[in-house]
Structures are given as structure tokens and as C-alpha cells.
PDB file of C-alpha atoms and ligand atoms in Angstrom:
ATOM      1  CA  LEU A   1       1.424 -13.596 -14.478  1.00 59.00           C
ATOM      2  CA  GLY A   2       5.156 -13.322 -13.807  1.00 93.00           C
ATOM      3  CA  ILE A   3       4.779 -10.820 -10.997  1.00 98.00           C
ATOM      4  CA  LEU A   4       7.567 -10.778  -8.425  1.00 98.00           C
ATOM      5  CA  TYR A   5       6.683  -9.764  -4.867  1.00 98.00           C
ATOM      6  CA  GLN A   6       9.463  -8.733  -2.545  1.00 98.00           C
ATOM      7  CA  GLN A   7      10.429  -6.575   0.380  1.00 98.00           C
ATOM      8  CA  GLU A   8      12.528  -3.624  -0.809  1.00 98.00           C
ATOM      9  CA  THR A   9      14.678  -1.272   1.230  1.00 97.00           C
ATOM     10  CA  ALA A  10      16.098   0.999  -1.461  1.00 97.00           C
ATOM     11  CA  LEU A  11      13.182   1.913  -3.671  1.00 98.00           C
ATOM     12  CA  SER A  12      13.955   5.020  -5.715  1.00 98.00           C
ATOM     13  CA  VAL A  13      11.906   8.118  -5.184  1.00 98.00           C
ATOM     14  CA  ALA A  14      11.409   8.382  -8.960  1.00 98.00           C
ATOM     15  CA  GLU A  15       9.732   4.979  -9.157  1.00 98.00           C
ATOM     16  CA  PHE A  16       7.660   5.692  -6.079  1.00 98.00           C
ATOM     17  CA  ALA A  17       6.563   9.071  -7.447  1.00 98.00           C
ATOM     18  CA  ALA A  18       5.634   7.607 -10.824  1.00 98.00           C
ATOM     19  CA  LEU A  19       3.442   4.933  -9.263  1.00 98.00           C
ATOM     20  CA  LEU A  20       1.769   7.441  -6.973  1.00 98.00           C
ATOM     21  CA  ALA A  21       1.198   9.821  -9.874  1.00 97.00           C
ATOM     22  CA  ASP A  22      -0.546   7.049 -11.771  1.00 97.00           C
ATOM     23  CA  ALA A  23      -2.827   6.432  -8.767  1.00 95.00           C
ATOM     24  CA  GLU A  24      -3.236  10.150  -8.129  1.00 91.00           C
ATOM     25  CA  PRO A  25      -6.934  10.468  -9.016  1.00 88.00           C
ATOM     26  CA  ASP A  26      -7.795   8.126  -6.132  1.00 90.00           C
ATOM     27  CA  LEU A  27      -4.861   8.304  -3.783  1.00 92.00           C
ATOM     28  CA  HIS A  28      -3.905  12.002  -3.357  1.00 91.00           C
ATOM     29  CA  ARG A  29      -0.288  11.763  -2.275  1.00 95.00           C
ATOM     30  CA  PRO A  30       2.287  14.597  -2.436  1.00 95.00           C
ATOM     31  CA  VAL A  31       3.734  13.447  -5.770  1.00 96.00           C
ATOM     32  CA  ASN A  32       5.465  16.781  -6.438  1.00 95.00           C
ATOM     33  CA  ASP A  33       7.008  17.149  -2.987  1.00 96.00           C
ATOM     34  CA  GLU A  34      10.222  15.169  -3.365  1.00 97.00           C
ATOM     35  CA  PRO A  35      11.626  15.724   0.156  1.00 98.00           C
ATOM     36  CA  ARG A  36       8.357  14.463   1.595  1.00 97.00           C
ATOM     37  CA  LEU A  37       8.364  11.437  -0.712  1.00 98.00           C
ATOM     38  CA  MET A  38      11.950  10.671   0.295  1.00 98.00           C
ATOM     39  CA  ALA A  39      10.962  10.792   3.963  1.00 98.00           C
ATOM     40  CA  MET A  40       7.966   8.554   3.275  1.00 98.00           C
ATOM     41  CA  LEU A  41      10.339   5.958   1.840  1.00 98.00           C
ATOM     42  CA  ALA A  42      13.166   6.414   4.352  1.00 98.00           C
ATOM     43  CA  ASN A  43      10.905   6.209   7.401  1.00 98.00           C
ATOM     44  CA  ALA A  44       8.759   3.287   6.290  1.00 98.00           C
ATOM     45  CA  ASP A  45       9.504   0.028   8.081  1.00 98.00           C
ATOM     46  CA  LEU A  46       8.126  -2.351   5.488  1.00 98.00           C
ATOM     47  CA  ILE A  47       7.877  -1.751   1.761  1.00 98.00           C
ATOM     48  CA  VAL A  48       6.543  -4.584  -0.344  1.00 99.00           C
ATOM     49  CA  THR A  49       6.668  -4.183  -4.091  1.00 98.00           C
ATOM     50  CA  ALA A  50       5.277  -5.968  -7.108  1.00 98.00           C
ATOM     51  CA  ARG A  51       7.393  -5.961 -10.248  1.00 98.00           C
ATOM     52  CA  ASP A  52       6.591  -7.327 -13.681  1.00 98.00           C
ATOM     53  CA  ALA A  53       8.809  -9.493 -15.901  1.00 97.00           C
ATOM     54  CA  GLU A  54      10.599  -6.350 -17.153  1.00 97.00           C
ATOM     55  CA  HIS A  55      11.288  -5.345 -13.529  1.00 97.00           C
ATOM     56  CA  ARG A  56       8.879  -2.405 -13.769  1.00 98.00           C
ATOM     57  CA  LEU A  57       7.328  -1.339 -10.492  1.00 98.00           C
ATOM     58  CA  VAL A  58       3.618  -2.167 -10.772  1.00 98.00           C
ATOM     59  CA  GLY A  59       2.581  -2.184  -7.127  1.00 98.00           C
ATOM     60  CA  ILE A  60       3.526  -1.040  -3.658  1.00 98.00           C
ATOM     61  CA  ALA A  61       2.402  -1.546  -0.090  1.00 98.00           C
ATOM     62  CA  ARG A  62       4.195   0.943   2.159  1.00 98.00           C
ATOM     63  CA  CYS A  63       3.824   0.198   5.847  1.00 99.00           C
ATOM     64  CA  LEU A  64       4.786   1.524   9.272  1.00 98.00           C
ATOM     65  CA  THR A  65       5.218  -1.277  11.788  1.00 98.00           C
ATOM     66  CA  ASP A  66       7.007  -2.503  14.920  1.00 98.00           C
ATOM     67  CA  PHE A  67       6.909  -6.061  13.471  1.00 98.00           C
ATOM     68  CA  VAL A  68       5.568  -7.494  16.747  1.00 98.00           C
ATOM     69  CA  TRP A  69       2.189  -5.877  17.487  1.00 98.00           C
ATOM     70  CA  THR A  70       0.736  -3.685  14.794  1.00 98.00           C
ATOM     71  CA  CYS A  71       1.216  -2.488  11.243  1.00 98.00           C
ATOM     72  CA  TYR A  72      -0.308   0.487   9.471  1.00 98.00           C
ATOM     73  CA  CYS A  73      -0.379   0.293   5.707  1.00 98.00           C
ATOM     74  CA  ALA A  74       0.050   3.873   4.558  1.00 98.00           C
ATOM     75  CA  GLU A  75      -0.304   3.168   0.830  1.00 98.00           C
ATOM     76  CA  LEU A  76      -1.477   0.339  -1.297  1.00 98.00           C
ATOM     77  CA  ALA A  77      -1.300   1.063  -5.003  1.00 98.00           C
ATOM     78  CA  VAL A  78      -1.285  -0.955  -8.197  1.00 98.00           C
ATOM     79  CA  HIS A  79      -0.459   0.619 -11.550  1.00 98.00           C
ATOM     80  CA  SER A  80      -3.640   1.290 -13.516  1.00 97.00           C
ATOM     81  CA  SER A  81      -2.447  -0.969 -16.360  1.00 97.00           C
ATOM     82  CA  CYS A  82      -2.188  -3.971 -14.013  1.00 97.00           C
ATOM     83  CA  ARG A  83      -5.272  -3.782 -11.827  1.00 98.00           C
ATOM     84  CA  GLY A  84      -7.765  -6.587 -11.415  1.00 97.00           C
ATOM     85  CA  GLN A  85      -5.086  -9.295 -11.572  1.00 97.00           C
ATOM     86  CA  GLY A  86      -4.889  -9.966  -7.859  1.00 98.00           C
ATOM     87  CA  ILE A  87      -1.769  -7.852  -7.252  1.00 98.00           C
ATOM     88  CA  GLY A  88      -3.302  -5.630  -4.576  1.00 98.00           C
ATOM     89  CA  THR A  89      -4.613  -8.658  -2.693  1.00 98.00           C
ATOM     90  CA  ALA A  90      -1.305 -10.495  -3.081  1.00 98.00           C
ATOM     91  CA  MET A  91       0.694  -7.571  -1.658  1.00 98.00           C
ATOM     92  CA  ILE A  92      -1.460  -7.512   1.477  1.00 98.00           C
ATOM     93  CA  LEU A  93      -0.994 -11.260   1.875  1.00 98.00           C
ATOM     94  CA  TYR A  94       2.755 -10.889   1.323  1.00 98.00           C
ATOM     95  CA  CYS A  95       2.924  -8.237   4.065  1.00 98.00           C
ATOM     96  CA  ARG A  96       0.965 -10.534   6.368  1.00 98.00           C
ATOM     97  CA  GLN A  97       3.384 -13.346   5.631  1.00 98.00           C
ATOM     98  CA  ILE A  98       6.327 -11.168   6.652  1.00 98.00           C
ATOM     99  CA  LEU A  99       4.558  -9.787   9.727  1.00 98.00           C
ATOM    100  CA  GLY A 100       3.166 -13.054  11.038  1.00 98.00           C
ATOM    101  CA  PRO A 101      -0.045 -13.800  12.904  1.00 97.00           C
ATOM    102  CA  GLN A 102       0.762 -11.732  16.014  1.00 98.00           C
ATOM    103  CA  VAL A 103       0.672  -8.443  14.120  1.00 98.00           C
ATOM    104  CA  SER A 104      -2.519  -6.591  13.211  1.00 98.00           C
ATOM    105  CA  PHE A 105      -2.717  -5.015   9.759  1.00 98.00           C
ATOM    106  CA  ASN A 106      -4.550  -1.695   9.628  1.00 98.00           C
ATOM    107  CA  LEU A 107      -5.302   0.837   6.951  1.00 98.00           C
ATOM    108  CA  THR A 108      -7.565   3.724   6.105  1.00 96.00           C
ATOM    109  CA  SER A 109      -9.252   3.358   2.753  1.00 96.00           C
ATOM    110  CA  VAL A 110      -9.723   6.174   0.300  1.00 95.00           C
ATOM    111  CA  PRO A 111     -13.380   6.343  -0.755  1.00 94.00           C
ATOM    112  CA  ALA A 112     -12.666   4.846  -4.186  1.00 94.00           C
ATOM    113  CA  ALA A 113     -11.055   1.736  -2.711  1.00 97.00           C
ATOM    114  CA  ALA A 114     -13.522   0.883   0.062  1.00 97.00           C
ATOM    115  CA  ALA A 115     -15.425  -1.474  -2.257  1.00 97.00           C
ATOM    116  CA  PHE A 116     -12.145  -3.277  -2.962  1.00 98.00           C
ATOM    117  CA  TYR A 117     -11.513  -3.928   0.735  1.00 98.00           C
ATOM    118  CA  ASP A 118     -15.138  -4.958   1.235  1.00 98.00           C
ATOM    119  CA  ARG A 119     -14.717  -7.434  -1.620  1.00 98.00           C
ATOM    120  CA  ILE A 120     -11.445  -9.010  -0.576  1.00 98.00           C
ATOM    121  CA  GLY A 121     -12.021  -8.687   3.168  1.00 98.00           C
ATOM    122  CA  PRO A 122     -13.838 -11.995   3.668  1.00 98.00           C
ATOM    123  CA  ARG A 123     -11.194 -13.784   1.586  1.00 97.00           C
ATOM    124  CA  ILE A 124      -8.221 -12.560   3.598  1.00 98.00           C
ATOM    125  CA  GLY A 125      -9.739 -12.051   7.038  1.00 97.00           C
ATOM    126  CA  MET A 126      -9.928  -8.263   6.870  1.00 98.00           C
ATOM    127  CA  HIS A 127     -12.936  -6.451   8.279  1.00 97.00           C
ATOM    128  CA  ARG A 128     -14.198  -2.919   8.772  1.00 97.00           C
ATOM    129  CA  ILE A 129     -13.683  -1.523  12.247  1.00 96.00           C
ATOM    130  CA  VAL A 130     -15.987   0.977  13.872  1.00 95.00           C
ATOM    131  CA  ASP A 131     -13.919   2.116  16.850  1.00 95.00           C
ATOM    132  CA  ALA A 132     -11.207   3.867  14.844  1.00 95.00           C
ATOM    133  CA  PHE A 133     -10.390   7.555  15.315  1.00 96.00           C
ATOM    134  CA  CYS A 134      -8.322  10.036  13.365  1.00 95.00           C
ATOM    135  CA  ILE A 135      -6.954  13.562  13.509  1.00 95.00           C
ATOM    136  CA  THR A 136      -6.945  14.615   9.879  1.00 92.00           C
ATOM    137  CA  ARG A 137      -3.714  16.216   8.646  1.00 91.00           C
ATOM    138  CA  GLU A 138      -4.010  19.976   8.162  1.00 90.00           C
ATOM    139  CA  ARG A 139      -1.629  20.045   5.241  1.00 82.00           C
ATOM    140  CA  GLY A 140      -2.334  17.531   2.505  1.00 78.00           C
ATOM    141  CA  VAL A 141      -0.619  17.370  -0.855  1.00 78.00           C
TER     142      VAL A 141
HETATM  143  C1  LIG B 201      -7.342  -0.563  -4.868  1.00 73.44           C
HETATM  144  C2  LIG B 201      -6.223  -1.279  -5.655  1.00 73.44           C
HETATM  145  C3  LIG B 201      -4.967  -1.289  -4.781  1.00 73.44           C
HETATM  146  C4  LIG B 201      -6.665  -2.701  -5.954  1.00 73.44           C
HETATM  147  O1  LIG B 201      -5.587  -3.394  -6.550  1.00 73.44           O
HETATM  148  P1  LIG B 201      -5.846  -4.575  -7.618  1.00 73.44           P
HETATM  149  O2  LIG B 201      -4.565  -5.267  -7.854  1.00 73.44           O
HETATM  150  O3  LIG B 201      -6.552  -4.034  -8.798  1.00 73.44           O
HETATM  151  O4  LIG B 201      -6.842  -5.491  -6.790  1.00 73.44           O
HETATM  152  P2  LIG B 201      -7.093  -7.071  -6.991  1.00 73.44           P
HETATM  153  O5  LIG B 201      -6.830  -7.438  -8.400  1.00 73.44           O
HETATM  154  O6  LIG B 201      -6.356  -7.807  -5.928  1.00 73.44           O
HETATM  155  O7  LIG B 201      -8.658  -7.120  -6.728  1.00 73.44           O
HETATM  156  C5  LIG B 201      -9.291  -8.158  -6.010  1.00 73.44           C
HETATM  157  C6  LIG B 201     -10.769  -8.065  -6.271  1.00 73.44           C
HETATM  158  O8  LIG B 201     -11.274  -6.753  -5.913  1.00 73.44           O
HETATM  159  C7  LIG B 201     -11.912  -6.166  -7.046  1.00 73.44           C
HETATM  160  N1  LIG B 201     -11.643  -4.734  -7.037  1.00 73.44           N
HETATM  161  C8  LIG B 201     -10.461  -4.132  -7.312  1.00 73.44           C
HETATM  162  N2  LIG B 201     -10.583  -2.800  -7.179  1.00 73.44           N
HETATM  163  C9  LIG B 201     -11.863  -2.577  -6.826  1.00 73.44           C
HETATM  164  C10 LIG B 201     -12.612  -1.396  -6.545  1.00 73.44           C
HETATM  165  N3  LIG B 201     -12.043  -0.162  -6.595  1.00 73.44           N
HETATM  166  N4  LIG B 201     -13.907  -1.526  -6.207  1.00 73.44           N
HETATM  167  C11 LIG B 201     -14.480  -2.757  -6.131  1.00 73.44           C
HETATM  168  N5  LIG B 201     -13.826  -3.906  -6.384  1.00 73.44           N
HETATM  169  C12 LIG B 201     -12.534  -3.806  -6.723  1.00 73.44           C
HETATM  170  C13 LIG B 201     -11.298  -6.846  -8.250  1.00 73.44           C
HETATM  171  O9  LIG B 201     -12.161  -6.769  -9.350  1.00 73.44           O
HETATM  172  C14 LIG B 201     -11.119  -8.256  -7.741  1.00 73.44           C
HETATM  173  O10 LIG B 201     -12.357  -8.921  -7.768  1.00 73.44           O
HETATM  174  P3  LIG B 201     -12.429 -10.503  -8.074  1.00 73.44           P
HETATM  175  O11 LIG B 201     -11.242 -11.149  -7.427  1.00 73.44           O
HETATM  176  O12 LIG B 201     -13.722 -10.915  -7.494  1.00 73.44           O
HETATM  177  O13 LIG B 201     -12.381 -10.618  -9.579  1.00 73.44           O
HETATM  178  C15 LIG B 201      -5.926  -0.578  -7.004  1.00 73.44           C
HETATM  179  O14 LIG B 201      -7.124  -0.462  -7.707  1.00 73.44           O
HETATM  180  C16 LIG B 201      -5.301   0.803  -6.875  1.00 73.44           C
HETATM  181  O15 LIG B 201      -4.096   0.921  -6.776  1.00 73.44           O
HETATM  182  N6  LIG B 201      -6.116   1.868  -6.896  1.00 73.44           N
HETATM  183  C17 LIG B 201      -5.629   3.234  -6.827  1.00 73.44           C
HETATM  184  C18 LIG B 201      -5.000   3.543  -5.491  1.00 73.44           C
HETATM  185  C19 LIG B 201      -5.895   3.231  -4.335  1.00 73.44           C
HETATM  186  O16 LIG B 201      -7.048   3.618  -4.282  1.00 73.44           O
HETATM  187  N7  LIG B 201      -5.340   2.503  -3.363  1.00 73.44           N
HETATM  188  C20 LIG B 201      -6.010   2.155  -2.137  1.00 73.44           C
HETATM  189  C21 LIG B 201      -5.616   3.128  -1.108  1.00 73.44           C
HETATM  190  S1  LIG B 201      -6.463   2.857   0.435  1.00 73.44           S
END
């Protein structure tokens, strides 16, 4: 498919915003709040991207991690024109490769994506957990 997966440390806020805007119907991120988007990029520990042959950003996995114990994937998104080609699955596997087997990989699914994780879970060793708890943010997008 000619998709390049890599860890990036200087992703532009414009590219990030454009990808999030494309995923907006499902993902609900603050696409019009540039300072917040900049902080989301600056304070992430691990950003894995997928780029096509023309170097366009077609996928992102943005994660918070200590690299030794746990990792929280805050966003997984694939551009709507490129879905169903294995890119979302490949980005999770790429993160796992960087993190290694000692590090757990956690995420909270949006309702629209739960069926995706249920589908790929058995293939990549990901399972639903019941003992997870959350304080929901009071200010969303
Ligand atoms: C969810 C998302 C990341 C999946 O990325 P993707 O690259 O299309 O996923 P893959 O191609 O790796 O899909 C792997 C399998 O899951 C299936 N699948 C993908 N999205 C699915 C969905 N929403 N519901 C059910 N199955 C889904 C694919 O058909 C594929 O099945 P197959 O391998 O048996 O043919 C992508 O649809 C997306 O960015 N959605 C909008 C943002 C979002 O909801 N992100 C998740 C936030 S928690």
C-alpha cells in the first residue's frame, strides 16, 4: 500500500487538526482550539503516524506513556479516505513494537469504534477490561 509508519516528534498542528477534523463525527476533539491542540502534541510522549506515498498524513496514534509500565492511547484516527486498509491496526502494532512487551497499551473507545476494537482485539491481543474507571472531563470541545 506504500504506507510509511514512523514515530514523529514535530508534527504540525495544521496536519493534526486536519486529520482530527476529518474524524470529527466520531472522535469529538477540540479541532478549533489551536492552543489546546498544540499542547496535545507537545505533551504527548509517543506519536506514531501513517503517511502515504505523497507524504500526506493519513493516520495518527497519539499516546501518553512512561515507556516502561503503561501507555494510554489518547487518539487513534485514520483519514476517512484510507480506512479499512489495516492502517489503524498497524499503528497500534507499531506503538507496541516501540513500547515493548513490558508496557500495557490502554485506550477508551468512542462508541463508533468499539466494534473495531472488538474485531481486531483477538488478532492483536487486546481485550475489553471491566475494572476501568473514569472522571469525565467537564469541558469538552
Ligand atoms: C477506528 C479506525 C481508527 C479504524 O482504522 P482503520 O484503518 O479503518 O482500521 P483497519 O483497517 O485496521 O480495520 C481492521 C478491521 O476492523 C474493521 N473495522 C474498521 N473500523 C470498524 C468499525 N468502526 N466497526 C467495525 N469494524 C471496523 C475493518 O473492516 C477491518 O476488518 P477486516 O480486517 O476483518 O477486514 C478508523 O475508522 C477511524 O479513524 N475512525 C474515526 C476515528 C475513531 O473513531 N477513532 C477511534 C477512537 S477510540
